[in-house]
Amino acid sequence: MILSDYLNNALKEKWALPHFNISDAVTLAGICEAAKELKSPLMIGTSEGERKFIGLRRAVAMINVYREEYKLPIFLNADHHRSVSAAEEAVNAGYDSVHIDLSAAKLEENIKSTKEVVEYARSKFPISNFQFPISVEGEVGYLVTESSKIYKETIQIPPESLTKPEEAARFVQETGVDRFAPAVGNLHGISANVKQLDFERIKAIRKAIGGEVALVLHGGSAIPDDQIKEAIKCGINNIHINTELRVAYTEALRKFLAEHPDETTPYKFFAPVIEAVKQKAAEKITLFGSKSKI
């Protein structure tokens, strides 16, 4: 099965494919341990900052190792890449998927450049080493926060940042994207106020784009469980988590080093970090309903 098969099944069966971002091999180890144990398919993402730290080809190599060793369907995504050239670099490095995020641009420019990435990705299949079509995600509407932050203040979402269903329909039709990311009350990072998704907007966007395109929820960290479940019922079939994994990682590391201030052995102080990431990933896999979907 390829990525589109899992996404199609998720929509039909009312679950969501988890997408976890990584910054290093430690995070990836915890995520893959959880997926192996729970028999869940996965998307693993690297933002432009994360890919710069890890390295494009090293990220591809790490994913290939886990695919082979754990027999897991893992799909590597270039997350929030903000230029055509950056997206094309990820395609050329062997990524399975790219998310071209030009949501800050005018709609016409967003459509034009996203379509360019779609056409470039399509041109790579079935030639070269690509075993299946490269999936492309686009975005209309924008999130006003960053995944690298925990906000102590209340975040206000401007109405103009939210995705209009008619623009979503036009974007999907004119670009040919495989996945679409809307702004529906979601926020990157963790904010002081409880996130409140706009379920009517999600349903309207799902209706506007049809059932062949995946509907992606970014900023999934700290969204209450009941809202996640309702979003899936409304047509979301792919959910991104990053900040909650980072918090689990840093809290476990700080705790261990505080308790063992003289420890200098990485495999000892990263062991509880891997376990903390594993537990958080397992929690999300169970919540999203992707357990036992392999």
PDB file of N, CA and C in Angstrom, residues 176-233:
ATOM      1  N   GLY A 176      -4.004  20.449  -8.370  1.00  0.00           N
ATOM      2  CA  GLY A 176      -3.899  18.995  -8.413  1.00  0.00           C
ATOM      3  C   GLY A 176      -3.203  18.393  -7.212  1.00  0.00           C
ATOM      4  N   VAL A 177      -3.189  19.096  -6.066  1.00  0.00           N
ATOM      5  CA  VAL A 177      -2.530  18.566  -4.867  1.00  0.00           C
ATOM      6  C   VAL A 177      -3.218  17.298  -4.375  1.00  0.00           C
ATOM      7  N   ASP A 178      -2.448  16.489  -3.644  1.00  0.00           N
ATOM      8  CA  ASP A 178      -2.969  15.260  -3.049  1.00  0.00           C
ATOM      9  C   ASP A 178      -3.511  15.497  -1.646  1.00  0.00           C
ATOM     10  N   ARG A 179      -2.970  16.519  -0.974  1.00  0.00           N
ATOM     11  CA  ARG A 179      -3.368  16.807   0.402  1.00  0.00           C
ATOM     12  C   ARG A 179      -3.549  18.316   0.550  1.00  0.00           C
ATOM     13  N   PHE A 180      -4.512  18.702   1.374  1.00  0.00           N
ATOM     14  CA  PHE A 180      -4.807  20.123   1.554  1.00  0.00           C
ATOM     15  C   PHE A 180      -4.832  20.460   3.037  1.00  0.00           C
ATOM     16  N   ALA A 181      -4.103  21.534   3.403  1.00  0.00           N
ATOM     17  CA  ALA A 181      -4.020  21.965   4.802  1.00  0.00           C
ATOM     18  C   ALA A 181      -4.772  23.277   4.999  1.00  0.00           C
ATOM     19  N   PRO A 182      -5.865  23.268   5.760  1.00  0.00           N
ATOM     20  CA  PRO A 182      -6.618  24.491   6.011  1.00  0.00           C
ATOM     21  C   PRO A 182      -6.276  25.118   7.364  1.00  0.00           C
ATOM     22  N   ALA A 183      -6.675  26.366   7.520  1.00  0.00           N
ATOM     23  CA  ALA A 183      -6.651  27.044   8.822  1.00  0.00           C
ATOM     24  C   ALA A 183      -8.082  27.059   9.326  1.00  0.00           C
ATOM     25  N   VAL A 184      -8.339  26.326  10.415  1.00  0.00           N
ATOM     26  CA  VAL A 184      -9.709  26.136  10.903  1.00  0.00           C
ATOM     27  C   VAL A 184      -9.788  26.311  12.424  1.00  0.00           C
ATOM     28  N   GLY A 185      -8.973  27.249  12.941  1.00  0.00           N
ATOM     29  CA  GLY A 185      -8.909  27.446  14.383  1.00  0.00           C
ATOM     30  C   GLY A 185      -7.733  26.750  15.027  1.00  0.00           C
ATOM     31  N   ASN A 186      -6.958  26.018  14.248  1.00  0.00           N
ATOM     32  CA  ASN A 186      -5.773  25.337  14.745  1.00  0.00           C
ATOM     33  C   ASN A 186      -4.607  26.312  14.869  1.00  0.00           C
ATOM     34  N   LEU A 187      -3.682  25.990  15.755  1.00  0.00           N
ATOM     35  CA  LEU A 187      -2.500  26.820  16.000  1.00  0.00           C
ATOM     36  C   LEU A 187      -1.283  25.921  16.130  1.00  0.00           C
ATOM     37  N   HIS A 188      -0.149  26.372  15.627  1.00  0.00           N
ATOM     38  CA  HIS A 188       1.101  25.679  15.911  1.00  0.00           C
ATOM     39  C   HIS A 188       1.495  25.947  17.361  1.00  0.00           C
ATOM     40  N   GLY A 189       2.256  25.013  17.928  1.00  0.00           N
ATOM     41  CA  GLY A 189       2.727  25.209  19.290  1.00  0.00           C
ATOM     42  C   GLY A 189       1.633  24.943  20.310  1.00  0.00           C
ATOM     43  N   ILE A 190       1.871  25.410  21.534  1.00  0.00           N
ATOM     44  CA  ILE A 190       0.917  25.274  22.631  1.00  0.00           C
ATOM     45  C   ILE A 190       0.631  26.665  23.165  1.00  0.00           C
ATOM     46  N   SER A 191      -0.631  27.034  23.235  1.00  0.00           N
ATOM     47  CA  SER A 191      -1.013  28.377  23.670  1.00  0.00           C
ATOM     48  C   SER A 191      -1.684  28.329  25.038  1.00  0.00           C
ATOM     49  N   ALA A 192      -1.800  29.503  25.675  1.00  0.00           N
ATOM     50  CA  ALA A 192      -2.427  29.583  26.995  1.00  0.00           C
ATOM     51  C   ALA A 192      -3.909  29.252  26.920  1.00  0.00           C
ATOM     52  N   ASN A 193      -4.550  29.654  25.831  1.00  0.00           N
ATOM     53  CA  ASN A 193      -5.970  29.366  25.661  1.00  0.00           C
ATOM     54  C   ASN A 193      -6.185  28.009  24.993  1.00  0.00           C
ATOM     55  N   VAL A 194      -7.295  27.373  25.324  1.00  0.00           N
ATOM     56  CA  VAL A 194      -7.639  26.092  24.708  1.00  0.00           C
ATOM     57  C   VAL A 194      -7.989  26.325  23.241  1.00  0.00           C
ATOM     58  N   LYS A 195      -7.391  25.544  22.371  1.00  0.00           N
ATOM     59  CA  LYS A 195      -7.688  25.671  20.948  1.00  0.00           C
ATOM     60  C   LYS A 195      -9.140  25.278  20.677  1.00  0.00           C
ATOM     61  N   GLN A 196      -9.776  25.988  19.758  1.00  0.00           N
ATOM     62  CA  GLN A 196     -11.160  25.708  19.406  1.00  0.00           C
ATOM     63  C   GLN A 196     -11.293  25.590  17.896  1.00  0.00           C
ATOM     64  N   LEU A 197     -11.456  24.376  17.436  1.00  0.00           N
ATOM     65  CA  LEU A 197     -11.592  24.142  16.005  1.00  0.00           C
ATOM     66  C   LEU A 197     -12.983  24.544  15.519  1.00  0.00           C
ATOM     67  N   ASP A 198     -13.031  24.985  14.278  1.00  0.00           N
ATOM     68  CA  ASP A 198     -14.283  25.372  13.629  1.00  0.00           C
ATOM     69  C   ASP A 198     -14.783  24.170  12.819  1.00  0.00           C
ATOM     70  N   PHE A 199     -15.633  23.370  13.435  1.00  0.00           N
ATOM     71  CA  PHE A 199     -16.060  22.122  12.805  1.00  0.00           C
ATOM     72  C   PHE A 199     -16.928  22.354  11.572  1.00  0.00           C
ATOM     73  N   GLU A 200     -17.739  23.386  11.592  1.00  0.00           N
ATOM     74  CA  GLU A 200     -18.568  23.681  10.422  1.00  0.00           C
ATOM     75  C   GLU A 200     -17.696  24.060   9.231  1.00  0.00           C
ATOM     76  N   ARG A 201     -16.607  24.771   9.502  1.00  0.00           N
ATOM     77  CA  ARG A 201     -15.679  25.134   8.428  1.00  0.00           C
ATOM     78  C   ARG A 201     -14.979  23.883   7.892  1.00  0.00           C
ATOM     79  N   ILE A 202     -14.582  22.985   8.788  1.00  0.00           N
ATOM     80  CA  ILE A 202     -13.945  21.741   8.348  1.00  0.00           C
ATOM     81  C   ILE A 202     -14.884  20.956   7.435  1.00  0.00           C
ATOM     82  N   LYS A 203     -16.133  20.832   7.844  1.00  0.00           N
ATOM     83  CA  LYS A 203     -17.113  20.094   7.031  1.00  0.00           C
ATOM     84  C   LYS A 203     -17.335  20.760   5.677  1.00  0.00           C
ATOM     85  N   ALA A 204     -17.385  22.088   5.688  1.00  0.00           N
ATOM     86  CA  ALA A 204     -17.600  22.821   4.429  1.00  0.00           C
ATOM     87  C   ALA A 204     -16.410  22.662   3.490  1.00  0.00           C
ATOM     88  N   ILE A 205     -15.203  22.677   4.049  1.00  0.00           N
ATOM     89  CA  ILE A 205     -14.000  22.503   3.230  1.00  0.00           C
ATOM     90  C   ILE A 205     -13.930  21.081   2.687  1.00  0.00           C
ATOM     91  N   ARG A 206     -14.234  20.103   3.527  1.00  0.00           N
ATOM     92  CA  ARG A 206     -14.242  18.716   3.050  1.00  0.00           C
ATOM     93  C   ARG A 206     -15.231  18.557   1.905  1.00  0.00           C
ATOM     94  N   LYS A 207     -16.404  19.131   2.033  1.00  0.00           N
ATOM     95  CA  LYS A 207     -17.404  19.054   0.966  1.00  0.00           C
ATOM     96  C   LYS A 207     -16.901  19.750  -0.294  1.00  0.00           C
ATOM     97  N   ALA A 208     -16.218  20.879  -0.121  1.00  0.00           N
ATOM     98  CA  ALA A 208     -15.749  21.669  -1.264  1.00  0.00           C
ATOM     99  C   ALA A 208     -14.646  20.965  -2.042  1.00  0.00           C
ATOM    100  N   ILE A 209     -13.744  20.270  -1.345  1.00  0.00           N
ATOM    101  CA  ILE A 209     -12.598  19.659  -2.029  1.00  0.00           C
ATOM    102  C   ILE A 209     -12.866  18.223  -2.461  1.00  0.00           C
ATOM    103  N   GLY A 210     -13.947  17.623  -1.970  1.00  0.00           N
ATOM    104  CA  GLY A 210     -14.273  16.257  -2.349  1.00  0.00           C
ATOM    105  C   GLY A 210     -13.543  15.220  -1.508  1.00  0.00           C
ATOM    106  N   GLY A 211     -13.736  13.965  -1.848  1.00  0.00           N
ATOM    107  CA  GLY A 211     -13.205  12.880  -1.039  1.00  0.00           C
ATOM    108  C   GLY A 211     -11.901  12.282  -1.518  1.00  0.00           C
ATOM    109  N   GLU A 212     -11.338  12.802  -2.600  1.00  0.00           N
ATOM    110  CA  GLU A 212     -10.105  12.231  -3.141  1.00  0.00           C
ATOM    111  C   GLU A 212      -8.847  12.897  -2.592  1.00  0.00           C
ATOM    112  N   VAL A 213      -9.014  14.042  -1.948  1.00  0.00           N
ATOM    113  CA  VAL A 213      -7.875  14.810  -1.433  1.00  0.00           C
ATOM    114  C   VAL A 213      -7.861  14.719   0.092  1.00  0.00           C
ATOM    115  N   ALA A 214      -6.689  14.429   0.666  1.00  0.00           N
ATOM    116  CA  ALA A 214      -6.577  14.351   2.123  1.00  0.00           C
ATOM    117  C   ALA A 214      -6.735  15.737   2.736  1.00  0.00           C
ATOM    118  N   LEU A 215      -7.369  15.792   3.898  1.00  0.00           N
ATOM    119  CA  LEU A 215      -7.547  17.041   4.628  1.00  0.00           C
ATOM    120  C   LEU A 215      -6.678  16.969   5.874  1.00  0.00           C
ATOM    121  N   VAL A 216      -5.701  17.874   5.947  1.00  0.00           N
ATOM    122  CA  VAL A 216      -4.622  17.789   6.925  1.00  0.00           C
ATOM    123  C   VAL A 216      -4.803  18.824   8.031  1.00  0.00           C
ATOM    124  N   LEU A 217      -4.730  18.369   9.276  1.00  0.00           N
ATOM    125  CA  LEU A 217      -4.801  19.275  10.422  1.00  0.00           C
ATOM    126  C   LEU A 217      -3.400  19.498  10.970  1.00  0.00           C
ATOM    127  N   HIS A 218      -2.877  20.701  10.752  1.00  0.00           N
ATOM    128  CA  HIS A 218      -1.595  21.076  11.354  1.00  0.00           C
ATOM    129  C   HIS A 218      -1.843  21.614  12.760  1.00  0.00           C
ATOM    130  N   GLY A 219      -0.772  21.709  13.552  1.00  0.00           N
ATOM    131  CA  GLY A 219      -0.914  22.256  14.897  1.00  0.00           C
ATOM    132  C   GLY A 219      -1.763  21.389  15.799  1.00  0.00           C
ATOM    133  N   GLY A 220      -1.596  20.078  15.694  1.00  0.00           N
ATOM    134  CA  GLY A 220      -2.427  19.159  16.474  1.00  0.00           C
ATOM    135  C   GLY A 220      -2.091  19.088  17.949  1.00  0.00           C
ATOM    136  N   SER A 221      -0.932  19.597  18.348  1.00  0.00           N
ATOM    137  CA  SER A 221      -0.534  19.540  19.754  1.00  0.00           C
ATOM    138  C   SER A 221      -1.492  20.336  20.631  1.00  0.00           C
ATOM    139  N   ALA A 222      -1.880  19.732  21.745  1.00  0.00           N
ATOM    140  CA  ALA A 222      -2.699  20.368  22.787  1.00  0.00           C
ATOM    141  C   ALA A 222      -4.134  20.656  22.364  1.00  0.00           C
ATOM    142  N   ILE A 223      -4.559  20.148  21.226  1.00  0.00           N
ATOM    143  CA  ILE A 223      -5.987  20.207  20.904  1.00  0.00           C
ATOM    144  C   ILE A 223      -6.683  19.140  21.752  1.00  0.00           C
ATOM    145  N   PRO A 224      -7.737  19.500  22.474  1.00  0.00           N
ATOM    146  CA  PRO A 224      -8.423  18.518  23.327  1.00  0.00           C
ATOM    147  C   PRO A 224      -8.855  17.277  22.548  1.00  0.00           C
ATOM    148  N   ASP A 225      -8.815  16.134  23.222  1.00  0.00           N
ATOM    149  CA  ASP A 225      -9.118  14.860  22.568  1.00  0.00           C
ATOM    150  C   ASP A 225     -10.488  14.849  21.908  1.00  0.00           C
ATOM    151  N   ASP A 226     -11.488  15.446  22.575  1.00  0.00           N
ATOM    152  CA  ASP A 226     -12.826  15.417  21.999  1.00  0.00           C
ATOM    153  C   ASP A 226     -12.893  16.198  20.696  1.00  0.00           C
ATOM    154  N   GLN A 227     -12.095  17.269  20.598  1.00  0.00           N
ATOM    155  CA  GLN A 227     -12.060  18.041  19.355  1.00  0.00           C
ATOM    156  C   GLN A 227     -11.352  17.270  18.239  1.00  0.00           C
ATOM    157  N   ILE A 228     -10.300  16.552  18.593  1.00  0.00           N
ATOM    158  CA  ILE A 228      -9.607  15.720  17.599  1.00  0.00           C
ATOM    159  C   ILE A 228     -10.576  14.686  17.021  1.00  0.00           C
ATOM    160  N   LYS A 229     -11.310  14.025  17.886  1.00  0.00           N
ATOM    161  CA  LYS A 229     -12.255  12.998  17.437  1.00  0.00           C
ATOM    162  C   LYS A 229     -13.343  13.599  16.551  1.00  0.00           C
ATOM    163  N   GLU A 230     -13.828  14.786  16.915  1.00  0.00           N
ATOM    164  CA  GLU A 230     -14.868  15.434  16.122  1.00  0.00           C
ATOM    165  C   GLU A 230     -14.317  15.887  14.773  1.00  0.00           C
ATOM    166  N   ALA A 231     -13.071  16.380  14.764  1.00  0.00           N
ATOM    167  CA  ALA A 231     -12.447  16.804  13.505  1.00  0.00           C
ATOM    168  C   ALA A 231     -12.328  15.631  12.535  1.00  0.00           C
ATOM    169  N   ILE A 232     -11.989  14.462  13.058  1.00  0.00           N
ATOM    170  CA  ILE A 232     -11.900  13.266  12.212  1.00  0.00           C
ATOM    171  C   ILE A 232     -13.274  12.917  11.646  1.00  0.00           C
ATOM    172  N   LYS A 233     -14.300  13.015  12.461  1.00  0.00           N
ATOM    173  CA  LYS A 233     -15.669  12.770  11.985  1.00  0.00           C
ATOM    174  C   LYS A 233     -16.056  13.745  10.874  1.00  0.00           C
TER     175      LYS A 233
END
